[in-house]
Amino acid sequence: MNIEIKKNSKFSNLVNFSQNHEERVHRWFKIKEGYSKELVFAIIKQLDVKEGYIVDFFNGSGTTSLAAKEIGYKYYGFEINPFLHLLSVVKITDYNKNDIKNIISTKKFILSDYTKVKKVNNIKLSILEKVFRENLDNILKVRTIILGIKSKKIRNFFIIALVSILEDVGYSKKDGNGLKYPKNKQAKEFVSKFSAQTDLMLDDIIKNNKKNIKKSRVILADSRNIPKRYINEIKNETSLIIFSPPYANCFDYSEVYKLELWLSDYIKEYKDLSVVRKQSLSSHLNKHLKDYNDYDLLINDIEKLKQKKLWSKKIPSMLNGYFFDMEEVLKNAFNILKKGGHCVIIVGNSAYGGHIIKTDVILSKIGLRLGFSKVEINIARKLRASSQQAKLFKNGEALRESVIIMTK
Ligand SMILES: C[S@@+](CC[C@H](N)C(=O)[O-])C[C@H]1O[C@@H](n2cnc3c(N)ncnc32)[C@H](O)[C@@H]1O
């Protein structure tokens, strides 16, 4: 069976998050690795999806789940990063009038009482002073009050209000695989930014009158190993799976989101990070990588990489792990989809030593092997490679981001 590969510029502006920046609720946190809700709508329209669950195996900040909620579809999302999971849960929650009253009075209480906090809940992350400087004291005081809020629903709302503004009130910036400290970075005053963020979130939930369809949810779970009870719930009830996995580009989400993980109180010790890493896809070098055999569809690439000078010896092992992992995810996808249902993957290729790993083609081949009857690769746009990699590409070669559509 052939894989159809074509350019499809319709998707080029939709495969990044920037179109969500002005969208209610989506705009609470700008996730660089996300896509736009309009991509989900475009795919639902193109594939004529009418009913059944919409599932996202790499839920991230919840774009798919929120889009499904907006148009009245049932959804399930799976995510292993506890901060991103919480962010999605707070975004998709239905808030009633009582919750809103509660949020308004709690905000007043936080802003009037934080200065009275004598003893703050400390955080062991060593870079806090460097990141937050003059804002740190107030951040810790406000955080201490928030962590003491009794109602989980209200506490979670405020945790997200706090951790979603950390980049605005600090001197660090997410950049590639971690935090950088640009010289000209300005930090906003924390208390007024926190107050404004709470108002923005409140306004969005007041104006958003969409309600969840019964049984929709976002779950903290590893998509390679989804507990049976969830599989049973959505098996043969799923019409569309849409997700963007981490790319095979060495980015470690637990490193990129470490401030949010520590400040939301999910990470209390450095060793807690290894739990998140262990569950994450083998797309980065910070997790313990097994001694994998070469993945059969990757053997030629691994041979080529052996002749290159790579910046880490672990890269071939990571790539093998990546495709073994994605095979597990795709098995789950095939298993839960209805006959005629679709699995749509937004993914970028990557390069090492100037050699391009065609992730979109390899995932498509895995899909066909698992039994998908039709697979097409829609090339959405070119991706910028690092200047080191780009120098090594042969004539005209480039990285790309694709929308793969597999049909069961
Ligand atoms: C590219 S992001 C998804 C962004 C999402 N589409 C959005 O718009 O917000 C990939 C996500 O996969 C998550 N992830 C990594 N390994 C995972 C696993 N084994 N199971 C579930 N989620 C995982 C990461 O934490 C990250 O949030």
Short mmCIF file of C-alpha atoms and ligand atoms in Angstrom, two decimals:
data_model
loop_
_atom_site.label_atom_id
_atom_site.label_comp_id
_atom_site.label_asym_id
_atom_site.label_seq_id
_atom_site.Cartn_x
_atom_site.Cartn_y
_atom_site.Cartn_z
CA MET A 1 0.00 0.00 0.00
CA ASN A 2 1.35 3.43 -0.91
CA ILE A 3 1.61 6.49 1.25
CA GLU A 4 0.34 9.58 -0.51
CA ILE A 5 2.55 12.61 0.13
CA LYS A 6 1.32 16.07 -0.88
CA LYS A 7 1.77 19.73 -0.02
CA ASN A 8 -1.24 21.19 1.76
CA SER A 9 -0.85 24.88 2.55
CA LYS A 10 -4.33 24.92 4.13
CA PHE A 11 -2.71 23.63 7.31
CA SER A 12 0.38 25.85 7.30
CA ASN A 13 -0.94 28.55 9.67
CA LEU A 14 -2.93 26.12 11.78
CA VAL A 15 -0.14 23.85 13.00
CA ASN A 16 1.11 26.42 15.52
CA PHE A 17 -0.50 27.90 18.60
CA SER A 18 -0.30 31.61 17.72
CA GLN A 19 -3.85 31.74 16.34
CA ASN A 20 -5.04 30.80 19.83
CA HIS A 21 -3.39 33.83 21.45
CA GLU A 22 -6.57 35.91 21.35
CA GLU A 23 -9.00 33.01 21.91
CA ARG A 24 -10.87 32.91 25.19
CA VAL A 25 -9.56 30.26 27.61
CA HIS A 26 -6.90 29.00 25.14
CA ARG A 27 -5.05 32.28 25.75
CA TRP A 28 -4.39 31.63 29.46
CA PHE A 29 -1.08 30.00 28.69
CA LYS A 30 0.89 30.31 25.46
CA ILE A 31 2.29 26.86 24.76
CA LYS A 32 4.92 27.04 22.06
CA GLU A 33 4.52 23.40 21.08
CA GLY A 34 0.73 23.58 20.59
CA TYR A 35 -1.46 23.90 17.51
CA SER A 36 -4.53 26.05 16.91
CA LYS A 37 -8.10 25.08 17.71
CA GLU A 38 -8.93 25.95 14.09
CA LEU A 39 -6.81 22.97 13.01
CA VAL A 40 -9.11 20.69 15.00
CA PHE A 41 -12.20 22.31 13.42
CA ALA A 42 -10.68 22.08 9.91
CA ILE A 43 -9.95 18.38 10.38
CA ILE A 44 -13.40 17.62 11.78
CA LYS A 45 -14.90 19.37 8.76
CA GLN A 46 -12.63 17.74 6.19
CA LEU A 47 -13.15 14.25 7.60
CA ASP A 48 -16.85 14.87 8.22
CA VAL A 49 -16.71 13.67 11.84
CA LYS A 50 -20.25 13.69 13.21
CA GLU A 51 -20.29 11.81 16.50
CA GLY A 52 -18.23 9.70 18.89
CA TYR A 53 -15.23 10.58 21.02
CA ILE A 54 -12.42 12.84 19.90
CA VAL A 55 -9.23 11.66 21.59
CA ASP A 56 -5.85 13.34 22.06
CA PHE A 57 -3.00 11.10 23.28
CA PHE A 58 -0.65 14.07 23.85
CA ASN A 59 -3.09 16.54 25.31
CA GLY A 60 -0.57 19.27 26.29
CA SER A 61 -2.41 22.49 27.14
CA GLY A 62 -5.72 20.98 26.03
CA THR A 63 -6.30 22.54 22.61
CA THR A 64 -8.10 19.48 21.22
CA SER A 65 -10.20 18.92 24.33
CA LEU A 66 -11.27 22.54 24.50
CA ALA A 67 -12.08 22.62 20.78
CA ALA A 68 -14.18 19.46 21.15
CA LYS A 69 -16.01 20.97 24.12
CA GLU A 70 -16.69 24.17 22.15
CA ILE A 71 -18.53 22.32 19.40
CA GLY A 72 -20.28 19.83 21.66
CA TYR A 73 -18.27 16.63 21.06
CA LYS A 74 -17.27 14.07 23.68
CA TYR A 75 -13.52 13.94 24.24
CA TYR A 76 -10.75 12.17 26.11
CA GLY A 77 -7.25 13.57 26.56
CA PHE A 78 -4.14 11.86 27.96
CA GLU A 79 -1.15 13.77 29.29
CA ILE A 80 1.78 12.89 31.57
CA ASN A 81 3.04 16.32 32.57
CA PRO A 82 1.08 17.14 35.77
CA PHE A 83 1.25 20.91 35.18
CA LEU A 84 -0.10 20.64 31.62
CA HIS A 85 -2.69 18.16 32.84
CA LEU A 86 -3.87 20.59 35.53
CA LEU A 87 -3.89 23.47 33.05
CA SER A 88 -6.18 21.47 30.76
CA VAL A 89 -8.45 20.41 33.62
CA VAL A 90 -8.87 24.00 34.81
CA LYS A 91 -9.53 25.15 31.23
CA ILE A 92 -12.20 22.54 30.46
CA THR A 93 -13.98 22.66 33.83
CA ASP A 94 -17.59 23.91 33.87
CA TYR A 95 -17.94 26.76 36.40
CA ASN A 96 -21.32 27.64 37.87
CA LYS A 97 -22.49 30.95 39.40
CA ASN A 98 -21.44 29.84 42.85
CA ASP A 99 -17.90 28.98 41.68
CA ILE A 100 -17.62 32.41 40.09
CA LYS A 101 -18.73 34.16 43.30
CA ASN A 102 -16.23 32.06 45.18
CA ILE A 103 -13.40 32.96 42.81
CA ILE A 104 -14.18 36.67 43.13
CA SER A 105 -14.18 36.60 46.94
CA THR A 106 -11.05 34.40 47.09
CA LYS A 107 -9.21 36.82 44.83
CA LYS A 108 -10.08 39.71 47.18
CA PHE A 109 -8.87 37.65 50.14
CA ILE A 110 -5.55 36.74 48.47
CA LEU A 111 -4.79 40.33 47.50
CA SER A 112 -5.68 41.75 50.91
CA ASP A 113 -3.90 39.10 52.99
CA TYR A 114 -0.73 38.00 51.17
CA THR A 115 1.39 40.67 52.86
CA LYS A 116 0.48 39.17 56.24
CA VAL A 117 1.98 35.77 55.40
CA LYS A 118 4.87 35.23 57.83
CA LYS A 119 6.11 31.80 56.83
CA VAL A 120 6.06 30.76 53.19
CA ASN A 121 6.02 27.22 51.78
CA ASN A 122 9.54 26.92 50.46
CA ILE A 123 10.57 25.47 47.11
CA LYS A 124 13.84 23.62 46.68
CA LEU A 125 14.42 24.65 43.06
CA SER A 126 17.80 26.41 43.14
CA ILE A 127 17.26 28.97 40.34
CA LEU A 128 14.28 30.80 41.88
CA GLU A 129 16.24 33.89 43.06
CA LYS A 130 17.92 34.19 39.70
CA VAL A 131 14.62 33.90 37.81
CA PHE A 132 12.31 36.08 39.91
CA ARG A 133 14.55 38.50 41.88
CA GLU A 134 12.38 41.32 43.35
CA ASN A 135 9.13 39.40 42.63
CA LEU A 136 10.08 36.23 44.46
CA ASP A 137 8.92 37.21 47.95
CA ASN A 138 5.40 38.12 46.78
CA ILE A 139 5.14 35.07 44.52
CA LEU A 140 5.91 32.79 47.46
CA LYS A 141 3.44 34.59 49.75
CA VAL A 142 0.58 34.47 47.24
CA ARG A 143 1.41 30.84 46.48
CA THR A 144 1.30 29.95 50.17
CA ILE A 145 -2.24 31.35 50.48
CA ILE A 146 -3.33 29.57 47.28
CA LEU A 147 -2.04 26.18 48.41
CA GLY A 148 -4.12 26.58 51.58
CA ILE A 149 -7.46 27.12 49.75
CA LYS A 150 -9.82 24.31 50.81
CA SER A 151 -11.93 23.89 47.66
CA LYS A 152 -9.90 21.94 45.09
CA LYS A 153 -11.75 23.53 42.18
CA ILE A 154 -10.99 27.07 43.40
CA ARG A 155 -7.44 26.19 44.47
CA ASN A 156 -6.66 24.74 41.04
CA PHE A 157 -8.05 27.83 39.32
CA PHE A 158 -5.66 30.06 41.29
CA ILE A 159 -2.67 27.73 40.90
CA ILE A 160 -3.11 28.11 37.15
CA ALA A 161 -3.56 31.90 37.46
CA LEU A 162 -0.21 31.96 39.28
CA VAL A 163 1.87 29.55 37.24
CA SER A 164 0.61 30.69 33.84
CA ILE A 165 2.27 34.12 34.28
CA LEU A 166 5.71 32.96 35.46
CA GLU A 167 7.45 33.89 32.24
CA ASP A 168 5.94 37.40 32.36
CA VAL A 169 7.11 38.07 35.90
CA GLY A 170 10.55 36.49 35.66
CA TYR A 171 13.87 37.13 33.93
CA SER A 172 14.02 33.76 32.17
CA LYS A 173 12.55 32.72 28.84
CA LYS A 174 11.70 29.30 27.45
CA ASP A 175 14.12 28.69 24.65
CA GLY A 176 14.65 25.40 22.87
CA ASN A 177 15.31 22.77 25.47
CA GLY A 178 15.26 24.89 28.62
CA LEU A 179 15.42 28.34 30.14
CA LYS A 180 17.62 31.17 28.93
CA TYR A 181 18.26 34.53 30.60
CA PRO A 182 18.19 37.18 27.86
CA LYS A 183 20.00 40.39 28.96
CA ASN A 184 17.16 42.69 27.89
CA LYS A 185 14.34 40.60 29.42
CA GLN A 186 11.97 42.76 31.51
CA ALA A 187 9.87 41.28 34.33
CA LYS A 188 6.37 42.61 35.07
CA GLU A 189 5.41 43.43 38.66
CA PHE A 190 3.95 40.20 40.02
CA VAL A 191 0.89 41.23 42.07
CA SER A 192 -0.69 43.41 39.39
CA LYS A 193 0.02 40.79 36.70
CA PHE A 194 -1.52 38.08 38.89
CA SER A 195 -4.60 40.25 39.48
CA ALA A 196 -4.95 40.95 35.75
CA GLN A 197 -4.54 37.26 34.87
CA THR A 198 -7.24 36.27 37.37
CA ASP A 199 -9.59 38.89 35.85
CA LEU A 200 -8.89 37.64 32.34
CA MET A 201 -9.59 34.04 33.35
CA LEU A 202 -12.75 35.07 35.20
CA ASP A 203 -14.01 37.05 32.23
CA ASP A 204 -13.41 34.05 29.95
CA ILE A 205 -15.27 31.59 32.15
CA ILE A 206 -18.17 34.02 32.65
CA LYS A 207 -18.53 34.57 28.88
CA ASN A 208 -17.94 30.92 27.96
CA ASN A 209 -21.27 29.18 28.34
CA LYS A 210 -20.29 25.87 26.71
CA LYS A 211 -20.83 22.80 28.89
CA ASN A 212 -19.07 19.45 28.77
CA ILE A 213 -20.79 16.49 27.21
CA LYS A 214 -21.07 13.72 29.80
CA LYS A 215 -18.03 11.48 30.33
CA SER A 216 -15.54 13.83 28.64
CA ARG A 217 -12.27 14.08 30.53
CA VAL A 218 -8.53 14.69 30.56
CA ILE A 219 -6.47 12.04 32.29
CA LEU A 220 -2.98 12.01 33.75
CA ALA A 221 -1.66 8.89 32.03
CA ASP A 222 1.05 7.60 29.75
CA SER A 223 -0.37 7.08 26.25
CA ARG A 224 1.84 4.07 25.70
CA ASN A 225 0.22 2.33 28.68
CA ILE A 226 -3.33 3.53 29.06
CA PRO A 227 -5.21 1.82 31.91
CA LYS A 228 -7.77 -0.69 30.61
CA ARG A 229 -10.77 1.06 32.19
CA TYR A 230 -10.23 4.11 29.96
CA ILE A 231 -9.61 2.01 26.86
CA ASN A 232 -12.87 0.14 27.51
CA GLU A 233 -14.76 3.41 27.79
CA ILE A 234 -13.64 4.75 24.41
CA LYS A 235 -12.98 1.56 22.41
CA ASN A 236 -15.06 1.52 19.22
CA GLU A 237 -16.66 4.79 20.34
CA THR A 238 -13.84 6.94 18.95
CA SER A 239 -14.26 8.59 15.55
CA LEU A 240 -11.26 10.85 15.56
CA ILE A 241 -7.88 10.76 17.25
CA ILE A 242 -5.83 13.89 16.81
CA PHE A 243 -2.51 14.62 18.47
CA SER A 244 0.89 16.16 18.19
CA PRO A 245 3.48 14.04 19.98
CA PRO A 246 6.80 15.43 21.18
CA TYR A 247 9.02 15.54 18.10
CA ALA A 248 12.18 13.41 18.02
CA ASN A 249 14.22 16.55 18.66
CA CYS A 250 15.60 16.05 22.19
CA PHE A 251 13.28 18.58 23.87
CA ASP A 252 12.47 17.52 27.41
CA TYR A 253 9.10 18.99 28.44
CA SER A 254 9.84 18.42 32.13
CA GLU A 255 12.88 20.69 31.74
CA VAL A 256 11.10 23.33 29.63
CA TYR A 257 8.20 23.46 32.14
CA LYS A 258 10.21 23.09 35.32
CA LEU A 259 9.19 26.44 36.84
CA GLU A 260 5.51 25.59 36.35
CA LEU A 261 6.00 22.06 37.74
CA TRP A 262 7.75 23.25 40.90
CA LEU A 263 5.52 26.23 41.59
CA SER A 264 2.31 24.28 41.09
CA ASP A 265 3.68 21.98 43.83
CA TYR A 266 3.82 18.78 41.75
CA ILE A 267 7.57 18.61 42.02
CA LYS A 268 8.87 18.84 45.58
CA GLU A 269 12.27 17.16 45.18
CA TYR A 270 14.59 16.90 42.18
CA LYS A 271 14.01 13.16 42.15
CA ASP A 272 10.27 13.74 41.45
CA LEU A 273 11.25 14.96 37.98
CA SER A 274 12.56 11.54 37.05
CA VAL A 275 9.06 10.09 37.53
CA VAL A 276 7.65 12.47 34.90
CA ARG A 277 10.63 11.75 32.64
CA LYS A 278 10.26 8.02 32.94
CA GLN A 279 6.68 8.20 31.67
CA SER A 280 7.54 10.57 28.86
CA LEU A 281 8.08 9.50 25.30
CA SER A 282 11.71 8.73 24.44
CA SER A 283 12.09 11.98 22.58
CA HIS A 284 14.88 13.43 24.72
CA LEU A 285 18.11 12.47 26.43
CA ASN A 286 17.23 13.25 30.07
CA LYS A 287 15.47 9.95 30.67
CA HIS A 288 17.08 6.60 31.17
CA LEU A 289 17.10 5.01 27.70
CA LYS A 290 17.03 1.24 27.39
CA ASP A 291 19.51 -0.69 25.33
CA TYR A 292 17.20 -0.92 22.32
CA ASN A 293 17.65 -3.10 19.27
CA ASP A 294 17.51 -1.03 16.12
CA TYR A 295 13.91 -0.32 15.12
CA ASP A 296 13.45 -2.10 11.78
CA LEU A 297 12.12 0.94 9.88
CA LEU A 298 15.05 2.98 11.16
CA ILE A 299 17.96 0.66 10.34
CA ASN A 300 19.15 2.65 7.29
CA ASP A 301 19.02 5.91 9.25
CA ILE A 302 20.98 4.42 12.14
CA GLU A 303 23.64 3.17 9.68
CA LYS A 304 23.94 6.70 8.23
CA LEU A 305 24.12 8.26 11.70
CA LYS A 306 26.98 5.92 12.63
CA GLN A 307 29.07 7.72 9.99
CA LYS A 308 28.27 11.18 11.39
CA LYS A 309 29.70 13.16 14.24
CA LEU A 310 26.78 13.47 16.68
CA TRP A 311 26.69 15.77 19.69
CA SER A 312 25.58 12.87 21.92
CA LYS A 313 26.23 9.14 21.68
CA LYS A 314 22.72 8.52 23.03
CA ILE A 315 20.92 9.92 19.96
CA PRO A 316 20.55 6.59 18.05
CA SER A 317 19.20 4.94 21.17
CA MET A 318 16.72 7.78 21.71
CA LEU A 319 15.50 7.52 18.10
CA ASN A 320 15.01 3.76 18.39
CA GLY A 321 13.11 4.30 21.65
CA TYR A 322 11.01 7.03 20.02
CA PHE A 323 9.67 4.77 17.30
CA PHE A 324 9.14 1.78 19.62
CA ASP A 325 7.14 4.14 21.84
CA MET A 326 5.14 5.60 18.96
CA GLU A 327 4.31 2.09 17.78
CA GLU A 328 2.70 1.45 21.19
CA VAL A 329 0.72 4.68 20.92
CA LEU A 330 -0.43 3.84 17.39
CA LYS A 331 -1.49 0.37 18.51
CA ASN A 332 -3.71 2.04 21.09
CA ALA A 333 -5.02 4.37 18.41
CA PHE A 334 -5.92 1.51 16.07
CA ASN A 335 -7.51 -0.39 18.93
CA ILE A 336 -9.91 2.32 20.08
CA LEU A 337 -10.92 3.71 16.67
CA LYS A 338 -14.21 2.79 15.06
CA LYS A 339 -14.00 1.26 11.59
CA GLY A 340 -13.67 4.20 9.19
CA GLY A 341 -12.34 6.44 11.98
CA HIS A 342 -9.24 8.58 11.57
CA CYS A 343 -5.98 9.11 13.42
CA VAL A 344 -4.44 12.50 12.63
CA ILE A 345 -0.86 13.23 13.70
CA ILE A 346 0.85 16.61 13.57
CA VAL A 347 4.58 16.02 13.61
CA GLY A 348 7.86 17.60 12.53
CA ASN A 349 10.91 15.81 11.17
CA SER A 350 14.31 16.24 12.80
CA ALA A 351 17.96 16.09 11.80
CA TYR A 352 21.23 14.88 13.30
CA GLY A 353 24.64 15.36 11.72
CA GLY A 354 22.84 16.77 8.66
CA HIS A 355 20.86 13.55 8.21
CA ILE A 356 17.09 14.01 8.18
CA ILE A 357 14.93 11.57 10.12
CA LYS A 358 11.65 11.46 8.21
CA THR A 359 9.42 10.93 11.23
CA ASP A 360 6.26 11.52 9.16
CA VAL A 361 7.17 8.75 6.70
CA ILE A 362 8.23 6.27 9.40
CA LEU A 363 5.04 6.84 11.44
CA SER A 364 2.99 6.38 8.27
CA LYS A 365 4.72 3.06 7.58
CA ILE A 366 4.02 1.92 11.13
CA GLY A 367 0.37 2.89 10.64
CA LEU A 368 0.04 0.81 7.48
CA ARG A 369 1.73 -2.12 9.16
CA LEU A 370 -0.73 -1.95 12.05
CA GLY A 371 -3.65 -2.20 9.66
CA PHE A 372 -4.70 1.35 8.76
CA SER A 373 -6.19 1.10 5.29
CA LYS A 374 -5.14 4.51 3.98
CA VAL A 375 -2.38 6.92 4.99
CA GLU A 376 -1.66 10.36 3.58
CA ILE A 377 1.01 12.88 4.53
CA ASN A 378 0.01 16.54 4.13
CA ILE A 379 3.12 18.70 4.22
CA ALA A 380 1.99 21.79 6.11
CA ARG A 381 5.15 23.90 6.17
CA LYS A 382 8.92 23.97 6.26
CA LEU A 383 10.55 23.88 9.69
CA ARG A 384 13.57 25.93 10.60
CA ALA A 385 16.57 23.74 11.45
CA SER A 386 19.36 24.95 13.72
CA SER A 387 21.99 26.80 11.69
CA GLN A 388 24.47 23.98 12.44
CA GLN A 389 22.13 21.39 10.92
CA ALA A 390 21.03 23.57 8.01
CA LYS A 391 24.68 24.00 6.93
CA LEU A 392 24.99 20.23 6.63
CA PHE A 393 21.87 19.65 4.49
CA LYS A 394 22.39 18.61 0.90
CA ASN A 395 20.93 20.74 -1.94
CA GLY A 396 17.41 21.84 -1.23
CA GLU A 397 16.82 19.56 1.74
CA ALA A 398 14.70 20.97 4.55
CA LEU A 399 12.82 19.90 7.63
CA ARG A 400 9.05 19.90 7.45
CA GLU A 401 5.97 19.70 9.63
CA SER A 402 3.23 17.42 8.42
CA VAL A 403 -0.33 16.44 9.13
CA ILE A 404 -0.60 12.67 8.72
CA ILE A 405 -4.10 11.31 8.19
CA MET A 406 -4.57 7.57 8.79
CA THR A 407 -7.91 5.87 8.15
CA LYS A 408 -8.93 2.63 9.86
C1 LIG B 1 3.54 18.80 21.31
S1 LIG B 1 2.89 18.73 22.94
C2 LIG B 1 1.15 18.73 22.67
C3 LIG B 1 0.57 20.13 22.59
C4 LIG B 1 -0.94 20.16 22.41
N1 LIG B 1 -1.35 19.68 21.10
C5 LIG B 1 -1.47 21.58 22.61
O1 LIG B 1 -1.96 22.21 21.65
O2 LIG B 1 -1.35 22.09 23.74
C6 LIG B 1 3.22 17.07 23.41
C7 LIG B 1 2.75 16.68 24.79
O3 LIG B 1 2.95 15.28 24.98
C8 LIG B 1 3.17 15.05 26.36
N2 LIG B 1 3.70 13.69 26.52
C9 LIG B 1 4.99 13.25 26.39
N3 LIG B 1 5.06 11.93 26.59
C10 LIG B 1 3.80 11.49 26.85
C11 LIG B 1 3.23 10.21 27.11
N4 LIG B 1 3.98 9.12 27.17
N5 LIG B 1 1.90 10.13 27.32
C12 LIG B 1 1.12 11.25 27.28
N6 LIG B 1 1.60 12.50 27.03
C13 LIG B 1 2.92 12.62 26.81
C14 LIG B 1 4.10 16.19 26.74
O4 LIG B 1 4.12 16.40 28.13
C15 LIG B 1 3.47 17.35 25.96
O5 LIG B 1 2.53 18.03 26.73
#
